[in-house]
Amino acid sequence: MTIELRPLTAADAEAHCAGEDALTVRWLTGGYGDVDGTIEYFKWLATNAAAGTGKRGFGIWKPGRLCGYVDYDPDLDDGIEPQDVALSYAVHPWARGQGVAVEAVRLVCEVLLADGIGTRAAIRVEPENSASVRVAQKAGFRYIRDFSSNRDAHPDGTPVTFSLYLLDL
Ligand SMILES: CC(C)(COP(=O)(O)OP(=O)(O)OC[C@H]1O[C@@H](n2cnc3c(N)ncnc32)[C@H](O)[C@@H]1OP(=O)(O)O)[C@@H](O)C(=O)NCCC(=O)NCCS
């Protein structure tokens, strides 16, 4: 599996948006992005990277083609301890089922370790999202517990239940 993590720029916004599908919306974003909003989001990520604070996001590239997105957020505290760093990811539909997400998680954990950010990586996943549960397991994370989110709710107002998986960095 040859993939690379690189910062995202305005030139990647269209491909990023084109890589979203119903599963991305259901399990991660809550809605489809548009190119202008995505460019603003990438600028915000670049500002964080320059300042060395907050959420950092990366594009996942297979040779010559953007195939996904991964980020870490040291400030997210819903269901995790202050030293835990939450990861999120999505892989474009055409690139799924090839181990891209597991490798991207491994690479982003290397970034956390190299930059001394946090002591544990955290994956918070809805238990019904079996593909993402598999990613956590295959990346070596251990199941800790299920918890009710203080931050995310279903359309009917009930809190989202997440399973927490952790990996020591
Ligand atoms: C979850 C997600 C990132 C996994 O990405 P991926 O690169 O396909 O992951 P992997 O290739 O490592 O596969 C993980 C598991 O997904 C399953 N899977 C999901 N879609 C698949 C597909 N189209 N083809 C084959 N396997 C698929 C496989 O069962 C696999 O487990 P296995 O290797 O034990 O059979 C991807 O499905 C996705 O983008 N989903 C929408 C966003 C999302 O759920 N993000 C996570 C929020 S917590």
XYZ file of C-alpha atoms and ligand atoms in Angstrom:
217
model
C 0.000 0.000 0.000
C 1.687 3.184 -1.212
C -0.106 6.203 0.143
C 1.109 9.563 1.305
C -0.347 12.206 3.639
C 0.028 15.801 2.464
C -1.567 19.113 3.458
C -4.594 20.081 1.369
C -4.775 23.211 -0.785
C -7.499 25.022 -2.722
C -6.531 22.989 -5.809
C -7.678 19.810 -4.026
C -11.122 21.063 -3.001
C -13.007 19.792 -6.050
C -11.551 16.271 -5.815
C -12.186 16.258 -2.063
C -15.869 17.111 -2.551
C -16.227 14.601 -5.388
C -14.972 11.902 -3.007
C -17.897 12.298 -0.614
C -20.821 9.865 -0.718
C -23.807 8.903 1.422
C -21.576 6.907 3.796
C -19.242 9.886 4.315
C -22.240 12.064 5.107
C -23.904 9.485 7.374
C -20.874 8.570 9.450
C -18.671 11.658 9.355
C -19.712 15.006 7.950
C -23.511 15.215 8.322
C -23.822 16.921 4.915
C -22.138 17.306 1.529
C -19.465 20.011 1.304
C -19.192 22.591 -1.485
C -15.983 23.755 -3.127
C -15.997 27.291 -1.667
C -16.637 26.073 1.877
C -13.998 23.380 1.463
C -11.401 25.937 0.313
C -12.145 27.988 3.463
C -11.831 24.834 5.579
C -8.465 23.970 4.013
C -7.260 27.541 4.693
C -8.267 27.117 8.338
C -6.348 23.817 8.520
C -3.290 25.560 7.023
C -3.547 28.339 9.631
C -3.640 25.716 12.391
C -0.640 23.946 10.869
C 1.345 27.194 10.696
C 0.492 28.001 14.322
C 1.083 24.420 15.492
C -2.281 24.347 17.266
C -5.699 22.745 16.941
C -7.028 20.359 14.346
C -4.651 19.229 11.571
C -6.007 17.686 8.397
C -4.262 15.867 5.543
C -5.175 14.579 2.138
C -4.489 10.899 1.534
C -2.881 10.342 -1.870
C -2.422 7.228 -3.904
C 0.141 7.895 -6.630
C -1.282 10.798 -8.640
C -4.765 10.861 -7.127
C -6.400 12.146 -3.944
C -8.198 9.199 -2.321
C -9.197 10.353 1.148
C -8.908 12.605 4.161
C -7.614 12.116 7.705
C -7.302 14.517 10.615
C -6.407 14.703 14.275
C -7.914 17.068 16.814
C -6.126 17.531 20.143
C -8.897 19.882 21.336
C -11.819 17.474 20.970
C -12.755 16.287 24.471
C -16.055 14.451 23.957
C -15.715 11.050 25.676
C -11.905 11.129 25.875
C -9.177 12.291 28.285
C -7.086 15.447 27.696
C -4.041 13.418 26.586
C -6.117 11.526 23.979
C -6.091 12.819 20.396
C -9.177 12.095 18.292
C -8.737 10.878 14.693
C -11.271 11.107 11.838
C -11.037 9.744 8.319
C -12.863 9.092 5.093
C -11.767 7.237 1.958
C -13.203 8.016 -1.475
C -15.575 5.247 -2.615
C -13.359 4.027 -5.486
C -10.430 3.489 -3.095
C -12.262 1.610 -0.305
C -11.535 -1.971 0.684
C -7.795 -1.702 -0.090
C -6.460 -0.896 3.380
C -6.112 2.853 2.720
C -7.766 3.948 5.981
C -5.696 1.602 8.144
C -2.467 2.837 6.550
C -3.557 6.490 6.858
C -4.278 5.972 10.570
C -0.829 4.430 10.973
C 0.799 7.405 9.224
C -1.110 10.012 11.233
C -0.111 8.231 14.458
C 3.518 8.579 13.298
C 2.938 12.341 12.953
C 1.507 12.507 16.492
C 4.475 10.607 17.869
C 7.048 12.650 15.947
C 5.465 15.949 17.016
C 4.888 14.854 20.632
C 1.134 15.449 20.473
C -0.860 13.493 23.065
C -0.090 10.088 24.507
C -2.961 8.084 22.965
C -4.743 8.196 19.621
C -8.526 7.823 19.851
C -11.074 6.555 17.318
C -14.675 7.342 18.228
C -16.968 5.341 15.995
C -20.672 4.558 15.936
C -20.871 0.795 16.599
C -23.028 0.263 13.476
C -20.228 1.650 11.267
C -18.661 -1.754 10.786
C -16.083 -0.667 8.181
C -14.689 1.961 10.567
C -14.797 -0.427 13.544
C -12.665 -2.768 11.402
C -10.245 0.073 10.677
C -9.784 0.674 14.421
C -9.261 -3.032 15.085
C -6.894 -3.588 12.155
C -4.863 -0.495 13.133
C -4.274 -2.074 16.549
C -6.575 0.095 18.654
C -8.243 -1.542 21.682
C -11.919 -1.212 22.513
C -12.504 0.756 25.727
C -16.249 1.422 26.120
C -19.376 2.868 24.558
C -20.454 6.376 25.616
C -23.185 8.925 24.848
C -21.838 11.992 23.077
C -22.165 15.414 24.725
C -21.654 17.018 21.326
C -23.267 14.982 18.545
C -26.991 14.216 18.324
C -29.232 12.329 15.906
C -31.869 14.331 13.977
C -34.456 13.375 16.662
C -32.259 14.940 19.355
C -31.051 11.750 21.023
C -27.304 11.709 21.676
C -25.079 9.676 19.356
C -23.522 6.589 20.965
C -19.857 6.126 20.140
C -17.530 3.203 20.766
C -14.144 4.406 21.952
C -10.962 2.734 20.697
C -7.507 3.818 21.928
C -3.903 3.216 20.854
C -0.872 4.093 22.997
C 1.500 6.256 20.959
C -14.533 3.624 7.109
C -13.687 3.869 5.846
C -12.819 5.091 6.066
C -12.815 2.622 5.648
O -11.889 2.909 4.604
P -11.152 1.743 3.780
O -9.904 2.334 3.227
O -12.109 1.097 2.863
O -10.784 0.743 4.950
P -10.040 -0.654 4.772
O -9.730 -0.955 3.332
O -8.952 -0.672 5.750
O -11.189 -1.686 5.172
C -11.790 -1.732 6.436
C -13.002 -2.636 6.341
O -13.982 -1.962 5.567
C -14.814 -2.924 4.915
N -15.206 -2.312 3.625
C -15.899 -1.189 3.551
N -16.158 -0.842 2.288
C -15.627 -1.766 1.506
C -15.580 -1.936 0.093
N -16.154 -1.070 -0.760
N -14.925 -2.999 -0.364
C -14.345 -3.855 0.478
N -14.350 -3.722 1.824
C -14.989 -2.696 2.355
C -14.065 -4.196 4.830
O -14.857 -5.192 5.438
C -12.791 -3.962 5.630
O -12.583 -4.929 6.604
P -11.802 -6.315 6.234
O -10.471 -5.915 5.652
O -11.697 -7.013 7.525
O -12.653 -7.034 5.243
C -14.580 4.061 4.588
O -15.509 3.015 4.520
C -15.298 5.393 4.593
O -14.804 6.397 4.092
N -16.526 5.425 5.198
C -17.292 6.688 5.296
C -16.690 7.652 6.334
C -16.499 7.006 7.707
O -17.237 6.122 8.107
N -15.496 7.501 8.445
C -15.192 7.022 9.779
C -16.031 7.726 10.803
S -15.671 7.066 12.441
